[in-house]
PDB file of N, CA and C in Angstrom:
ATOM      1  N   UNK A  30       0.398  -0.398   9.792  1.00  0.00           N
ATOM      2  CA  UNK A  30       1.625  -1.035   9.395  1.00  0.00           C
ATOM      3  C   UNK A  30       2.193  -0.269   8.210  1.00  0.00           C
ATOM      4  N   UNK A  31       3.475   0.045   8.223  1.00  0.00           N
ATOM      5  CA  UNK A  31       4.068   0.725   7.073  1.00  0.00           C
ATOM      6  C   UNK A  31       4.132  -0.205   5.864  1.00  0.00           C
ATOM      7  N   UNK A  32       4.124   0.369   4.694  1.00  0.00           N
ATOM      8  CA  UNK A  32       4.246  -0.384   3.450  1.00  0.00           C
ATOM      9  C   UNK A  32       5.393   0.209   2.639  1.00  0.00           C
ATOM     10  N   UNK A  33       6.308  -0.652   2.232  1.00  0.00           N
ATOM     11  CA  UNK A  33       7.444  -0.266   1.388  1.00  0.00           C
ATOM     12  C   UNK A  33       7.296  -1.013   0.080  1.00  0.00           C
ATOM     13  N   UNK A  34       7.422  -0.316  -1.040  1.00  0.00           N
ATOM     14  CA  UNK A  34       7.244  -1.021  -2.291  1.00  0.00           C
ATOM     15  C   UNK A  34       7.718  -0.257  -3.510  1.00  0.00           C
ATOM     16  N   UNK A  35       7.512  -0.895  -4.649  1.00  0.00           N
ATOM     17  CA  UNK A  35       7.879  -0.330  -5.945  1.00  0.00           C
ATOM     18  C   UNK A  35       6.763  -0.647  -6.929  1.00  0.00           C
ATOM     19  N   UNK A  36       6.285   0.367  -7.628  1.00  0.00           N
ATOM     20  CA  UNK A  36       5.212   0.227  -8.613  1.00  0.00           C
ATOM     21  C   UNK A  36       5.835   0.010  -9.988  1.00  0.00           C
ATOM     22  N   UNK A  37       5.576  -1.152 -10.586  1.00  0.00           N
ATOM     23  CA  UNK A  37       6.136  -1.480 -11.902  1.00  0.00           C
ATOM     24  C   UNK A  37       5.242  -0.993 -13.037  1.00  0.00           C
ATOM     25  N   UNK A  38       3.923  -1.150 -12.857  1.00  0.00           N
ATOM     26  CA  UNK A  38       2.958  -0.746 -13.884  1.00  0.00           C
ATOM     27  C   UNK A  38       1.743  -0.145 -13.200  1.00  0.00           C
ATOM     28  N   UNK A  39       1.058   0.772 -13.881  1.00  0.00           N
ATOM     29  CA  UNK A  39      -0.196   1.316 -13.390  1.00  0.00           C
ATOM     30  C   UNK A  39      -0.027   2.614 -12.619  1.00  0.00           C
ATOM     31  N   UNK A  40      -1.123   3.003 -11.954  1.00  0.00           N
ATOM     32  CA  UNK A  40      -1.128   4.220 -11.126  1.00  0.00           C
ATOM     33  C   UNK A  40      -1.932   3.944  -9.862  1.00  0.00           C
ATOM     34  N   UNK A  41      -1.459   4.477  -8.757  1.00  0.00           N
ATOM     35  CA  UNK A  41      -2.121   4.342  -7.467  1.00  0.00           C
ATOM     36  C   UNK A  41      -2.306   5.714  -6.836  1.00  0.00           C
ATOM     37  N   UNK A  42      -3.398   5.887  -6.116  1.00  0.00           N
ATOM     38  CA  UNK A  42      -3.582   7.098  -5.317  1.00  0.00           C
ATOM     39  C   UNK A  42      -3.533   6.663  -3.857  1.00  0.00           C
ATOM     40  N   UNK A  43      -2.732   7.363  -3.082  1.00  0.00           N
ATOM     41  CA  UNK A  43      -2.571   7.034  -1.677  1.00  0.00           C
ATOM     42  C   UNK A  43      -3.140   8.151  -0.821  1.00  0.00           C
ATOM     43  N   UNK A  44      -3.997   7.785   0.121  1.00  0.00           N
ATOM     44  CA  UNK A  44      -4.544   8.749   1.089  1.00  0.00           C
ATOM     45  C   UNK A  44      -3.897   8.476   2.430  1.00  0.00           C
ATOM     46  N   UNK A  45      -3.346   9.521   3.030  1.00  0.00           N
ATOM     47  CA  UNK A  45      -2.736   9.425   4.351  1.00  0.00           C
ATOM     48  C   UNK A  45      -3.234  10.593   5.195  1.00  0.00           C
ATOM     49  N   UNK A  46      -2.816  10.624   6.435  1.00  0.00           N
ATOM     50  CA  UNK A  46      -3.203  11.728   7.314  1.00  0.00           C
ATOM     51  C   UNK A  46      -2.728  13.072   6.771  1.00  0.00           C
ATOM     52  N   UNK A  47      -1.646  13.059   5.993  1.00  0.00           N
ATOM     53  CA  UNK A  47      -1.090  14.315   5.474  1.00  0.00           C
ATOM     54  C   UNK A  47      -1.641  14.701   4.098  1.00  0.00           C
ATOM     55  N   UNK A  48      -2.546  13.901   3.528  1.00  0.00           N
ATOM     56  CA  UNK A  48      -3.135  14.256   2.241  1.00  0.00           C
ATOM     57  C   UNK A  48      -3.144  13.096   1.261  1.00  0.00           C
ATOM     58  N   UNK A  49      -3.222  13.439  -0.034  1.00  0.00           N
ATOM     59  CA  UNK A  49      -3.250  12.444  -1.108  1.00  0.00           C
ATOM     60  C   UNK A  49      -2.052  12.630  -2.016  1.00  0.00           C
ATOM     61  N   UNK A  50      -1.602  11.505  -2.575  1.00  0.00           N
ATOM     62  CA  UNK A  50      -0.516  11.552  -3.538  1.00  0.00           C
ATOM     63  C   UNK A  50      -0.751  10.457  -4.573  1.00  0.00           C
ATOM     64  N   UNK A  51      -0.388  10.722  -5.826  1.00  0.00           N
ATOM     65  CA  UNK A  51      -0.528   9.741  -6.896  1.00  0.00           C
ATOM     66  C   UNK A  51       0.848   9.205  -7.269  1.00  0.00           C
ATOM     67  N   UNK A  52       0.926   7.894  -7.443  1.00  0.00           N
ATOM     68  CA  UNK A  52       2.176   7.226  -7.805  1.00  0.00           C
ATOM     69  C   UNK A  52       2.002   6.571  -9.159  1.00  0.00           C
ATOM     70  N   UNK A  53       3.066   6.622  -9.967  1.00  0.00           N
ATOM     71  CA  UNK A  53       3.043   6.044 -11.307  1.00  0.00           C
ATOM     72  C   UNK A  53       4.148   5.013 -11.447  1.00  0.00           C
ATOM     73  N   UNK A  54       4.059   4.222 -12.517  1.00  0.00           N
ATOM     74  CA  UNK A  54       5.048   3.175 -12.779  1.00  0.00           C
ATOM     75  C   UNK A  54       6.462   3.737 -12.668  1.00  0.00           C
ATOM     76  N   UNK A  55       7.325   2.973 -12.001  1.00  0.00           N
ATOM     77  CA  UNK A  55       8.715   3.359 -11.834  1.00  0.00           C
ATOM     78  C   UNK A  55       9.003   4.000 -10.490  1.00  0.00           C
ATOM     79  N   UNK A  56       7.974   4.332  -9.736  1.00  0.00           N
ATOM     80  CA  UNK A  56       8.188   4.993  -8.455  1.00  0.00           C
ATOM     81  C   UNK A  56       8.219   3.984  -7.305  1.00  0.00           C
ATOM     82  N   UNK A  57       9.042   4.292  -6.313  1.00  0.00           N
ATOM     83  CA  UNK A  57       9.074   3.551  -5.059  1.00  0.00           C
ATOM     84  C   UNK A  57       8.271   4.341  -4.034  1.00  0.00           C
ATOM     85  N   UNK A  58       7.826   3.655  -2.975  1.00  0.00           N
ATOM     86  CA  UNK A  58       7.043   4.345  -1.963  1.00  0.00           C
ATOM     87  C   UNK A  58       7.305   3.774  -0.571  1.00  0.00           C
ATOM     88  N   UNK A  59       6.998   4.595   0.410  1.00  0.00           N
ATOM     89  CA  UNK A  59       7.006   4.205   1.817  1.00  0.00           C
ATOM     90  C   UNK A  59       5.819   4.904   2.445  1.00  0.00           C
ATOM     91  N   UNK A  60       4.788   4.140   2.789  1.00  0.00           N
ATOM     92  CA  UNK A  60       3.558   4.709   3.331  1.00  0.00           C
ATOM     93  C   UNK A  60       3.463   4.381   4.803  1.00  0.00           C
ATOM     94  N   UNK A  61       3.126   5.362   5.595  1.00  0.00           N
ATOM     95  CA  UNK A  61       2.991   5.192   7.040  1.00  0.00           C
ATOM     96  C   UNK A  61       1.739   4.382   7.367  1.00  0.00           C
ATOM     97  N   UNK A  62       1.658   3.833   8.571  1.00  0.00           N
ATOM     98  CA  UNK A  62       0.442   3.130   8.985  1.00  0.00           C
ATOM     99  C   UNK A  62      -0.780   4.039   8.838  1.00  0.00           C
ATOM    100  N   UNK A  63      -1.915   3.415   8.502  1.00  0.00           N
ATOM    101  CA  UNK A  63      -3.155   4.165   8.349  1.00  0.00           C
ATOM    102  C   UNK A  63      -3.425   4.632   6.937  1.00  0.00           C
ATOM    103  N   UNK A  64      -2.602   4.207   5.975  1.00  0.00           N
ATOM    104  CA  UNK A  64      -2.804   4.636   4.594  1.00  0.00           C
ATOM    105  C   UNK A  64      -3.969   3.872   3.952  1.00  0.00           C
ATOM    106  N   UNK A  65      -4.560   4.499   2.927  1.00  0.00           N
ATOM    107  CA  UNK A  65      -5.629   3.880   2.147  1.00  0.00           C
ATOM    108  C   UNK A  65      -5.240   4.018   0.683  1.00  0.00           C
ATOM    109  N   UNK A  66      -5.163   2.892  -0.010  1.00  0.00           N
ATOM    110  CA  UNK A  66      -4.703   2.871  -1.395  1.00  0.00           C
ATOM    111  C   UNK A  66      -5.888   2.675  -2.340  1.00  0.00           C
ATOM    112  N   UNK A  67      -5.865   3.402  -3.452  1.00  0.00           N
ATOM    113  CA  UNK A  67      -6.878   3.278  -4.501  1.00  0.00           C
ATOM    114  C   UNK A  67      -6.157   3.050  -5.820  1.00  0.00           C
ATOM    115  N   UNK A  68      -6.441   1.932  -6.485  1.00  0.00           N
ATOM    116  CA  UNK A  68      -5.845   1.644  -7.786  1.00  0.00           C
ATOM    117  C   UNK A  68      -6.578   2.450  -8.851  1.00  0.00           C
ATOM    118  N   UNK A  69      -5.858   3.313  -9.547  1.00  0.00           N
ATOM    119  CA  UNK A  69      -6.434   4.122 -10.619  1.00  0.00           C
ATOM    120  C   UNK A  69      -6.392   3.395 -11.951  1.00  0.00           C
ATOM    121  N   UNK A  70      -5.501   2.425 -12.064  1.00  0.00           N
ATOM    122  CA  UNK A  70      -5.346   1.583 -13.258  1.00  0.00           C
ATOM    123  C   UNK A  70      -4.912   0.202 -12.792  1.00  0.00           C
ATOM    124  N   UNK A  71      -5.108  -0.794 -13.651  1.00  0.00           N
ATOM    125  CA  UNK A  71      -4.511  -2.091 -13.362  1.00  0.00           C
ATOM    126  C   UNK A  71      -3.014  -1.891 -13.227  1.00  0.00           C
ATOM    127  N   UNK A  72      -2.377  -2.656 -12.384  1.00  0.00           N
ATOM    128  CA  UNK A  72      -0.948  -2.468 -12.200  1.00  0.00           C
ATOM    129  C   UNK A  72      -0.278  -3.673 -11.575  1.00  0.00           C
ATOM    130  N   UNK A  73       1.018  -3.551 -11.471  1.00  0.00           N
ATOM    131  CA  UNK A  73       1.845  -4.563 -10.814  1.00  0.00           C
ATOM    132  C   UNK A  73       2.794  -3.846  -9.889  1.00  0.00           C
ATOM    133  N   UNK A  74       2.917  -4.378  -8.664  1.00  0.00           N
ATOM    134  CA  UNK A  74       3.860  -3.811  -7.715  1.00  0.00           C
ATOM    135  C   UNK A  74       4.305  -4.894  -6.758  1.00  0.00           C
ATOM    136  N   UNK A  75       5.400  -4.638  -6.107  1.00  0.00           N
ATOM    137  CA  UNK A  75       5.899  -5.527  -5.063  1.00  0.00           C
ATOM    138  C   UNK A  75       5.956  -4.704  -3.785  1.00  0.00           C
ATOM    139  N   UNK A  76       5.573  -5.326  -2.681  1.00  0.00           N
ATOM    140  CA  UNK A  76       5.498  -4.618  -1.415  1.00  0.00           C
ATOM    141  C   UNK A  76       6.063  -5.498  -0.314  1.00  0.00           C
ATOM    142  N   UNK A  77       6.703  -4.866   0.645  1.00  0.00           N
ATOM    143  CA  UNK A  77       7.216  -5.617   1.786  1.00  0.00           C
ATOM    144  C   UNK A  77       6.926  -4.842   3.063  1.00  0.00           C
ATOM    145  N   UNK A  78       6.844  -5.567   4.148  1.00  0.00           N
ATOM    146  CA  UNK A  78       6.597  -4.985   5.461  1.00  0.00           C
ATOM    147  C   UNK A  78       7.362  -5.810   6.488  1.00  0.00           C
ATOM    148  N   UNK A  79       7.677  -5.219   7.624  1.00  0.00           N
ATOM    149  CA  UNK A  79       8.332  -5.992   8.678  1.00  0.00           C
ATOM    150  C   UNK A  79       7.475  -7.207   9.048  1.00  0.00           C
ATOM    151  N   UNK A  80       8.075  -8.384   9.166  1.00  0.00           N
ATOM    152  CA  UNK A  80       7.307  -9.615   9.349  1.00  0.00           C
ATOM    153  C   UNK A  80       6.457  -9.616  10.616  1.00  0.00           C
ATOM    154  N   UNK A  81       6.930  -9.037  11.715  1.00  0.00           N
ATOM    155  CA  UNK A  81       6.135  -8.992  12.940  1.00  0.00           C
ATOM    156  C   UNK A  81       4.875  -8.175  12.747  1.00  0.00           C
ATOM    157  N   UNK A  82       4.990  -7.026  12.109  1.00  0.00           N
ATOM    158  CA  UNK A  82       3.823  -6.189  11.831  1.00  0.00           C
ATOM    159  C   UNK A  82       2.857  -6.894  10.892  1.00  0.00           C
ATOM    160  N   UNK A  83       3.392  -7.556   9.875  1.00  0.00           N
ATOM    161  CA  UNK A  83       2.552  -8.247   8.903  1.00  0.00           C
ATOM    162  C   UNK A  83       1.761  -9.358   9.576  1.00  0.00           C
ATOM    163  N   UNK A  84       2.384 -10.095  10.480  1.00  0.00           N
ATOM    164  CA  UNK A  84       1.673 -11.182  11.160  1.00  0.00           C
ATOM    165  C   UNK A  84       0.511 -10.644  11.991  1.00  0.00           C
ATOM    166  N   UNK A  85       0.665  -9.503  12.624  1.00  0.00           N
ATOM    167  CA  UNK A  85      -0.436  -8.908  13.389  1.00  0.00           C
ATOM    168  C   UNK A  85      -1.609  -8.565  12.471  1.00  0.00           C
ATOM    169  N   UNK A  86      -1.329  -8.065  11.287  1.00  0.00           N
ATOM    170  CA  UNK A  86      -2.402  -7.750  10.331  1.00  0.00           C
ATOM    171  C   UNK A  86      -3.091  -9.031   9.873  1.00  0.00           C
ATOM    172  N   UNK A  87      -2.337 -10.052   9.545  1.00  0.00           N
ATOM    173  CA  UNK A  87      -2.916 -11.337   9.116  1.00  0.00           C
ATOM    174  C   UNK A  87      -3.794 -11.909  10.219  1.00  0.00           C
ATOM    175  N   UNK A  88      -3.318 -11.873  11.470  1.00  0.00           N
ATOM    176  CA  UNK A  88      -4.106 -12.375  12.597  1.00  0.00           C
ATOM    177  C   UNK A  88      -5.413 -11.602  12.738  1.00  0.00           C
ATOM    178  N   UNK A  89      -5.346 -10.287  12.599  1.00  0.00           N
ATOM    179  CA  UNK A  89      -6.544  -9.454  12.712  1.00  0.00           C
ATOM    180  C   UNK A  89      -7.542  -9.801  11.608  1.00  0.00           C
ATOM    181  N   UNK A  90      -7.074  -9.898  10.377  1.00  0.00           N
ATOM    182  CA  UNK A  90      -7.971 -10.232   9.263  1.00  0.00           C
ATOM    183  C   UNK A  90      -8.581 -11.611   9.446  1.00  0.00           C
ATOM    184  N   UNK A  91      -7.791 -12.560   9.909  1.00  0.00           N
ATOM    185  CA  UNK A  91      -8.295 -13.913  10.130  1.00  0.00           C
ATOM    186  C   UNK A  91      -9.376 -13.915  11.211  1.00  0.00           C
ATOM    187  N   UNK A  92      -9.212 -13.133  12.243  1.00  0.00           N
ATOM    188  CA  UNK A  92     -10.211 -13.078  13.321  1.00  0.00           C
ATOM    189  C   UNK A  92     -11.524 -12.468  12.819  1.00  0.00           C
ATOM    190  N   UNK A  93     -11.451 -11.574  11.852  1.00  0.00           N
ATOM    191  CA  UNK A  93     -12.645 -10.936  11.300  1.00  0.00           C
ATOM    192  C   UNK A  93     -13.347 -11.812  10.272  1.00  0.00           C
ATOM    193  N   UNK A  94     -12.609 -12.752   9.673  1.00  0.00           N
ATOM    194  CA  UNK A  94     -13.162 -13.587   8.615  1.00  0.00           C
ATOM    195  C   UNK A  94     -14.146 -14.642   9.171  1.00  0.00           C
ATOM    196  N   UNK A  95     -14.103 -14.861  10.462  1.00  0.00           N
ATOM    197  CA  UNK A  95     -15.107 -15.701  11.071  1.00  0.00           C
ATOM    198  C   UNK A  95     -14.695 -17.075  11.343  1.00  0.00           C
TER     199      UNK A  95
END
């Protein structure tokens, strides 16, 4: 699922099929499906995703939770 967001505070490292990138406060991002995020510092961000895609992820996580 893609992730669209804005980082207000902190730093994040994003791993994707095309490599790694570090994001800092003030930056916006758009990450393709399959990304892996690592918080390098405490931070605050807001993120949005298409609601249909988000519901599929929630359903998958709920099925794994038992």
